PDB file of C-alpha atoms in Angstrom:
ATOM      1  CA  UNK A   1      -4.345 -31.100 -11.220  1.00 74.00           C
ATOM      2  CA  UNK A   2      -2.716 -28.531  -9.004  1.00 89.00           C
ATOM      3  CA  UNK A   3      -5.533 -26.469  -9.214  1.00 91.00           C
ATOM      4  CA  UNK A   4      -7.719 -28.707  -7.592  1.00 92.00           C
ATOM      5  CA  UNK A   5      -5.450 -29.607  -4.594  1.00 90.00           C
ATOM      6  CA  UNK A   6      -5.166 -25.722  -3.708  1.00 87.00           C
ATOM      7  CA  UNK A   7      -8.884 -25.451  -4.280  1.00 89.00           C
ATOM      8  CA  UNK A   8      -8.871 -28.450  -1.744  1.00 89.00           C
ATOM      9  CA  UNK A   9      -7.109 -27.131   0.895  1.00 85.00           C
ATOM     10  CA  UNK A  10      -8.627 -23.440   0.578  1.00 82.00           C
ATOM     11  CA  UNK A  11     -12.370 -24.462   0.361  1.00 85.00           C
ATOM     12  CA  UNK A  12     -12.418 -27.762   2.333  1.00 84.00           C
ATOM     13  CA  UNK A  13      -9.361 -27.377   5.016  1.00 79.00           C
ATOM     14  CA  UNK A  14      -9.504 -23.769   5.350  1.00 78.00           C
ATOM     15  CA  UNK A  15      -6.192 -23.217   4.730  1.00 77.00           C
ATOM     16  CA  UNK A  16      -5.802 -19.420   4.770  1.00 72.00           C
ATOM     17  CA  UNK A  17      -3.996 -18.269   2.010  1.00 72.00           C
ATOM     18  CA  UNK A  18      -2.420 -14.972   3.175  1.00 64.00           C
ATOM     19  CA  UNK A  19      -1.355 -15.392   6.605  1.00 61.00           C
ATOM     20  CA  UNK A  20      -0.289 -19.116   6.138  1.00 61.00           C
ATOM     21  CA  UNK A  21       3.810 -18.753   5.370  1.00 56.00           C
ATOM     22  CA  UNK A  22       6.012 -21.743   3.140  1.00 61.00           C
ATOM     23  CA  UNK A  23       8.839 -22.471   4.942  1.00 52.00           C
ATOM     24  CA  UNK A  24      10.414 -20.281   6.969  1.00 48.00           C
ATOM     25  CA  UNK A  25      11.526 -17.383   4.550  1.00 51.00           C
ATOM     26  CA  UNK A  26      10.503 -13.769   5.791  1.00 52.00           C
ATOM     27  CA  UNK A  27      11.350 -11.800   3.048  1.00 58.00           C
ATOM     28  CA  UNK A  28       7.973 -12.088   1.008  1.00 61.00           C
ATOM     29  CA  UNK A  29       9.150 -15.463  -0.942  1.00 73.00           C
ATOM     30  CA  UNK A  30       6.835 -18.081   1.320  1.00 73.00           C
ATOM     31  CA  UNK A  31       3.676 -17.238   0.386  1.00 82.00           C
ATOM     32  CA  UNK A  32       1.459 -19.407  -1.850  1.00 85.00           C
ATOM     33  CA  UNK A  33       0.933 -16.966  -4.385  1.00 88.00           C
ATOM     34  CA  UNK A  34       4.768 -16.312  -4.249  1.00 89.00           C
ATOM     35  CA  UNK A  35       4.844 -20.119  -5.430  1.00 89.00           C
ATOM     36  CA  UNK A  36       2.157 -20.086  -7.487  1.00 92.00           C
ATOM     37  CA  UNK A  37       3.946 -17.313  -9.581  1.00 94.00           C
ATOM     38  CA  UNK A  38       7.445 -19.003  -9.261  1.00 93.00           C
ATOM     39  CA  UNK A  39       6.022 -21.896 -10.789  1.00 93.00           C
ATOM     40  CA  UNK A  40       3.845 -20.138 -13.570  1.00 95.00           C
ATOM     41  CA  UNK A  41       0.689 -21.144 -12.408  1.00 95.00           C
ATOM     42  CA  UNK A  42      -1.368 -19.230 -14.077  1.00 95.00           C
ATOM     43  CA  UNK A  43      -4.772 -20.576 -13.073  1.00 95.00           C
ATOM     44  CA  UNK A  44      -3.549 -21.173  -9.505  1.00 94.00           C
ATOM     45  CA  UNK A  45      -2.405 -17.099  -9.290  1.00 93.00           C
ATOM     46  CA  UNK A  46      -6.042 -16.290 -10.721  1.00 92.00           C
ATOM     47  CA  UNK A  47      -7.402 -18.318  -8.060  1.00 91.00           C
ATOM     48  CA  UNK A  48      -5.487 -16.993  -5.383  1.00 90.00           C
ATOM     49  CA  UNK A  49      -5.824 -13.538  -6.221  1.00 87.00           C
ATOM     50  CA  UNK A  50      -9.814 -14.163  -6.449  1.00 84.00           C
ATOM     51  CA  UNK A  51      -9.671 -15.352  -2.921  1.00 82.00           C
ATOM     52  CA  UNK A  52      -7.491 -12.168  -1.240  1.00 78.00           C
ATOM     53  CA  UNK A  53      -4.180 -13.266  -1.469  1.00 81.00           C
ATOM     54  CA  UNK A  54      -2.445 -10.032  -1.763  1.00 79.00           C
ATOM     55  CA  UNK A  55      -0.033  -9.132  -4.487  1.00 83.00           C
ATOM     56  CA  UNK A  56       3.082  -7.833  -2.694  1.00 79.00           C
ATOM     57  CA  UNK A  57       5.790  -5.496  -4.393  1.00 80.00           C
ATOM     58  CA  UNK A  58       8.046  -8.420  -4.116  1.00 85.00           C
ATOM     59  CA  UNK A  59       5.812 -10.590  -6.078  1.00 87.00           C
ATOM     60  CA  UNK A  60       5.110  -7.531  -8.599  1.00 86.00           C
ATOM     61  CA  UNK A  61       8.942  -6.834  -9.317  1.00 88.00           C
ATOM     62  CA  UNK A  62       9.906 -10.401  -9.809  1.00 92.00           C
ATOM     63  CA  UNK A  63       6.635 -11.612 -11.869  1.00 93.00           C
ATOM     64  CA  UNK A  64       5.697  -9.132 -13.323  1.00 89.00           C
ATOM     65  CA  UNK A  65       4.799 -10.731 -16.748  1.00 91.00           C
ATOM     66  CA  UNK A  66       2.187 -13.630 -14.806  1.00 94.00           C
ATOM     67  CA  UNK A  67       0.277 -11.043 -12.514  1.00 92.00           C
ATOM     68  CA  UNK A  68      -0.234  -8.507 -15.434  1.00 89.00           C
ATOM     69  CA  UNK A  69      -1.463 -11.438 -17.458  1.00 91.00           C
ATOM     70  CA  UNK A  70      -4.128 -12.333 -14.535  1.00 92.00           C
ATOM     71  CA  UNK A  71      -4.844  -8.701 -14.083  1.00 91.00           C
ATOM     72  CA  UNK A  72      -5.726  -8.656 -18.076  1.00 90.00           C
ATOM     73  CA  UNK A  73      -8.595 -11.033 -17.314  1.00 90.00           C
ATOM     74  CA  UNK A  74     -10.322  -8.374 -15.280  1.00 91.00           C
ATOM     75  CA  UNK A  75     -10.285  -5.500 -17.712  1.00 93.00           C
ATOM     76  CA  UNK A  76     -13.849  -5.876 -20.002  1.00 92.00           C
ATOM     77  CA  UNK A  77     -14.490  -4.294 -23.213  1.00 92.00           C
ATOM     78  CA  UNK A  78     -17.884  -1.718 -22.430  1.00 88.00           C
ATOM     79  CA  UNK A  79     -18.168  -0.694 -26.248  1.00 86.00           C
ATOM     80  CA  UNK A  80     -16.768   1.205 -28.980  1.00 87.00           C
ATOM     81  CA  UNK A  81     -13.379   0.095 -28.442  1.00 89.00           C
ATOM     82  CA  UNK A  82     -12.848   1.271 -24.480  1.00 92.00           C
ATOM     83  CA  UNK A  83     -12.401  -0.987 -21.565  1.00 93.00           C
ATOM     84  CA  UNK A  84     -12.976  -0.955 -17.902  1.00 93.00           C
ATOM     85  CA  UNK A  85     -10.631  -2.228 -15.198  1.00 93.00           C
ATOM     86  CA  UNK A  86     -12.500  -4.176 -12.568  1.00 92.00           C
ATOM     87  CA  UNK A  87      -9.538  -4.462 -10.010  1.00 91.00           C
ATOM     88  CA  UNK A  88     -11.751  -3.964  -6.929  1.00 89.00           C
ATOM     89  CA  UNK A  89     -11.024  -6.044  -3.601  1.00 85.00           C
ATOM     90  CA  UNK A  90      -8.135  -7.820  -4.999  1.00 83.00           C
ATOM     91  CA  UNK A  91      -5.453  -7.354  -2.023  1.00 78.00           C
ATOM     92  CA  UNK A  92      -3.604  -5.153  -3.951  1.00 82.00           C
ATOM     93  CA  UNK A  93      -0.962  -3.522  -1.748  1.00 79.00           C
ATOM     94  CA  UNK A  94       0.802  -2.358  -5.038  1.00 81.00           C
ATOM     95  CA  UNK A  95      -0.295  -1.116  -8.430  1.00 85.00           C
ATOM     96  CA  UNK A  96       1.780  -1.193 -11.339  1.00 85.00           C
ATOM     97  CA  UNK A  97       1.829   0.682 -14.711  1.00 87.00           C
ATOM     98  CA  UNK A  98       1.997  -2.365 -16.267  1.00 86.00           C
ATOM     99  CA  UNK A  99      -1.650  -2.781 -15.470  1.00 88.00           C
ATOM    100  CA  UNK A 100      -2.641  -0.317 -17.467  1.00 90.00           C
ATOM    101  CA  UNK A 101      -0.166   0.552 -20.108  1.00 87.00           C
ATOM    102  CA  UNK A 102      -1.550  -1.906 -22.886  1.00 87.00           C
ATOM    103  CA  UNK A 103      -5.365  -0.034 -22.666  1.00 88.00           C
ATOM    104  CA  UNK A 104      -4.035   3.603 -21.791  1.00 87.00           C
ATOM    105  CA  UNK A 105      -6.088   4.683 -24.627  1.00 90.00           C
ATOM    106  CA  UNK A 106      -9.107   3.194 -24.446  1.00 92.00           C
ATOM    107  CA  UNK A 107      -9.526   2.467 -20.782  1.00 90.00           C
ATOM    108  CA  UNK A 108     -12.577   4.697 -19.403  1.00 89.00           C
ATOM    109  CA  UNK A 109     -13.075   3.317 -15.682  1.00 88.00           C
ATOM    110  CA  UNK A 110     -10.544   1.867 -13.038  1.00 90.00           C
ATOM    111  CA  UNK A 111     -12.207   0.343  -9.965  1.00 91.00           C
ATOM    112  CA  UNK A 112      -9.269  -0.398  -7.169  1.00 91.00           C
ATOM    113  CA  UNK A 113     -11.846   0.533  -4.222  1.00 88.00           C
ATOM    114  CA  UNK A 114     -11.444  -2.381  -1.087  1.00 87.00           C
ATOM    115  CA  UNK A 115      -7.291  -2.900  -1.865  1.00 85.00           C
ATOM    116  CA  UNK A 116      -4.743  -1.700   0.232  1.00 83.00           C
ATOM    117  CA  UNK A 117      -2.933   0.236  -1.974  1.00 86.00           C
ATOM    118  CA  UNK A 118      -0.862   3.175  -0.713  1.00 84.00           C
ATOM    119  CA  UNK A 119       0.285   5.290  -4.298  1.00 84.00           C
ATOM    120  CA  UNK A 120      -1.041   5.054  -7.782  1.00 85.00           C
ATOM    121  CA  UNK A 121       1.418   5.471 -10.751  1.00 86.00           C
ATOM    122  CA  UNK A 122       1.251   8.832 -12.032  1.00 82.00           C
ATOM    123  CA  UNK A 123       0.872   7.590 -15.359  1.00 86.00           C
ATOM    124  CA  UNK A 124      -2.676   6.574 -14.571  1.00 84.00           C
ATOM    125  CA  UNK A 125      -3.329   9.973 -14.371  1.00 79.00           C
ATOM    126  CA  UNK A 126      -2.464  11.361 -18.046  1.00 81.00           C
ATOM    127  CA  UNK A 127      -4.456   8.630 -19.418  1.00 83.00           C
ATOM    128  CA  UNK A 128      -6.690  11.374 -21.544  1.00 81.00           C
ATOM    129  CA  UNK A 129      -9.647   8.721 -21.848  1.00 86.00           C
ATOM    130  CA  UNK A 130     -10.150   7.902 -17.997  1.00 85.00           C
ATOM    131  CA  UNK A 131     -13.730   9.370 -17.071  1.00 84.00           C
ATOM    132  CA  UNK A 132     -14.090   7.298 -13.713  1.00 84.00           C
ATOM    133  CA  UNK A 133     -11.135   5.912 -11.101  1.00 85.00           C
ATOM    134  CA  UNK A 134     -12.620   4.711  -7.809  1.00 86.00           C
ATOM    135  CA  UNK A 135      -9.857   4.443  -5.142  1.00 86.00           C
ATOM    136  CA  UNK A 136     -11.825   3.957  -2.181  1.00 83.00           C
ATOM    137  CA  UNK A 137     -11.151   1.702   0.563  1.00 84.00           C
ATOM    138  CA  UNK A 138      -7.113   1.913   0.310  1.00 84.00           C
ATOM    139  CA  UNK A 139      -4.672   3.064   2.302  1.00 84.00           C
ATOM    140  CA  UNK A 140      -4.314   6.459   0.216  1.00 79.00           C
ATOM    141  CA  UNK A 141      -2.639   9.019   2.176  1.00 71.00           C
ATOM    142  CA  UNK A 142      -2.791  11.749  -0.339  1.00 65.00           C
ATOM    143  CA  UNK A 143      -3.695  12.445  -4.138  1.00 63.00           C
ATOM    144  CA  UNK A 144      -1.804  15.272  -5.095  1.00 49.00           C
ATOM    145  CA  UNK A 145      -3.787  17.430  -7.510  1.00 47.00           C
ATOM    146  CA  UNK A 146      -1.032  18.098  -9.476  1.00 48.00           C
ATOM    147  CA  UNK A 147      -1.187  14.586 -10.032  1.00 50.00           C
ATOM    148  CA  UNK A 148      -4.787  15.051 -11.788  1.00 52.00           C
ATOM    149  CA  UNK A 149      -4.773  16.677 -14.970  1.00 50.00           C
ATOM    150  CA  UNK A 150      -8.370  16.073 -16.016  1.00 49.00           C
ATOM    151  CA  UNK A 151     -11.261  18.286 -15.283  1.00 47.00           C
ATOM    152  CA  UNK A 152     -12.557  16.273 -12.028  1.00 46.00           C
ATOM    153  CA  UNK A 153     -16.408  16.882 -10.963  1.00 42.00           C
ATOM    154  CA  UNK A 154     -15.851  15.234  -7.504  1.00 44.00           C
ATOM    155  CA  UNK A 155     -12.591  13.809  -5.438  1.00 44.00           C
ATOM    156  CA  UNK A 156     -13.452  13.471  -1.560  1.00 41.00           C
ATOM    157  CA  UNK A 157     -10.860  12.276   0.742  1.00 41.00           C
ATOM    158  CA  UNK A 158     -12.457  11.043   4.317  1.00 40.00           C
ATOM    159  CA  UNK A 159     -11.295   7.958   6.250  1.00 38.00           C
ATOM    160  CA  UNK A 160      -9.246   7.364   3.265  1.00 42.00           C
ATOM    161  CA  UNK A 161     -12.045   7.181   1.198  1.00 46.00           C
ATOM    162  CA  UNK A 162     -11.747   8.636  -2.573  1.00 53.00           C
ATOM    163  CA  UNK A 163     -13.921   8.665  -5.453  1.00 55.00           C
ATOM    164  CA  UNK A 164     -12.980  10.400  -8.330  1.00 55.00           C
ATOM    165  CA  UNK A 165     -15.029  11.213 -11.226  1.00 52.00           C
ATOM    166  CA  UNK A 166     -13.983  13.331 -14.026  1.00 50.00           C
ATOM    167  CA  UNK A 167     -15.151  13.952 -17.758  1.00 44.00           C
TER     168      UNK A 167
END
């Protein structure tokens, strides 16, 4: 299938998936996983994002119902009806609400670390059952503390470099 043919060209011809460009659009809409989305490739945007290609704000405004779907697959239940979000090293240059909304309850742990995201929703931050968000390894400029409304026992910021763990 289709699958197989990307997998053949990533793995065997070492085709890189987020510099190479489809056509000769700049605006965002050339990429693979651009396509992959356009065409609702579902297993084929899994793959992708598995192997780095990053999920740009153009691709998370106009698919926004296929990449929340893949993200989905990475949130795992640890127990007594709360979830963790295992969205580490994913090329994330964006994070959506969208993510998260369905599990803003029950989710207890959000790893992002080794993305490049630049802002977090605020809305991730009045989830009242998030113990544990690890942020490090983005491009986070700030993280106002108005923005965290939980008691937080640690949140460093060095070489944009965050952990935050609260109770």
């Amino acid at each position: 299938g289709h699958l197989d043919v990307v997998k053949y060209f990533v793995e065997e011809r070492n085709f890189d998936i987020i510099r190479a460009s489809i056509g000769t659009q700049a605006d965002g809409k050339n990429t693979l996983l651009y396509v992959a989305c356009q065409m609702k490739k579902e297993n084929i945007v899994r793959y992708l994002i598995e192997r780095g290609a990053g999920i740009s704000r153009t691709i998370l405004d106009q698919f926004p119902g296929i990449i929340s779907k893949v993200i989905q697959g990475y949130f795992r239940s640890s127990g007594h009806g709360t979830y963790q979000a295992r969205l580490k090293e994913m090329g994330l240059a964006e994070v959506s609400w969208s993510f998260f909304a369905n599990h803003s309850a029950t989710l207890t742990k959000v790893d992002l670390h080794g993305n490049s995201i630049t802002s977090l929703p605020v809305e991730l931050f009045q989830m009242t059952s998030l113990q544990e968000l690890d942020v490090s390894r983005n491009q986070l400029l700030t993280l106002c503390a108005e923005e965290v409304s939980w008691g937080c026992t640690k949140q460093v910021f060095k070489n944009n470099y965050c952990y935050i763990d609260c109770f």
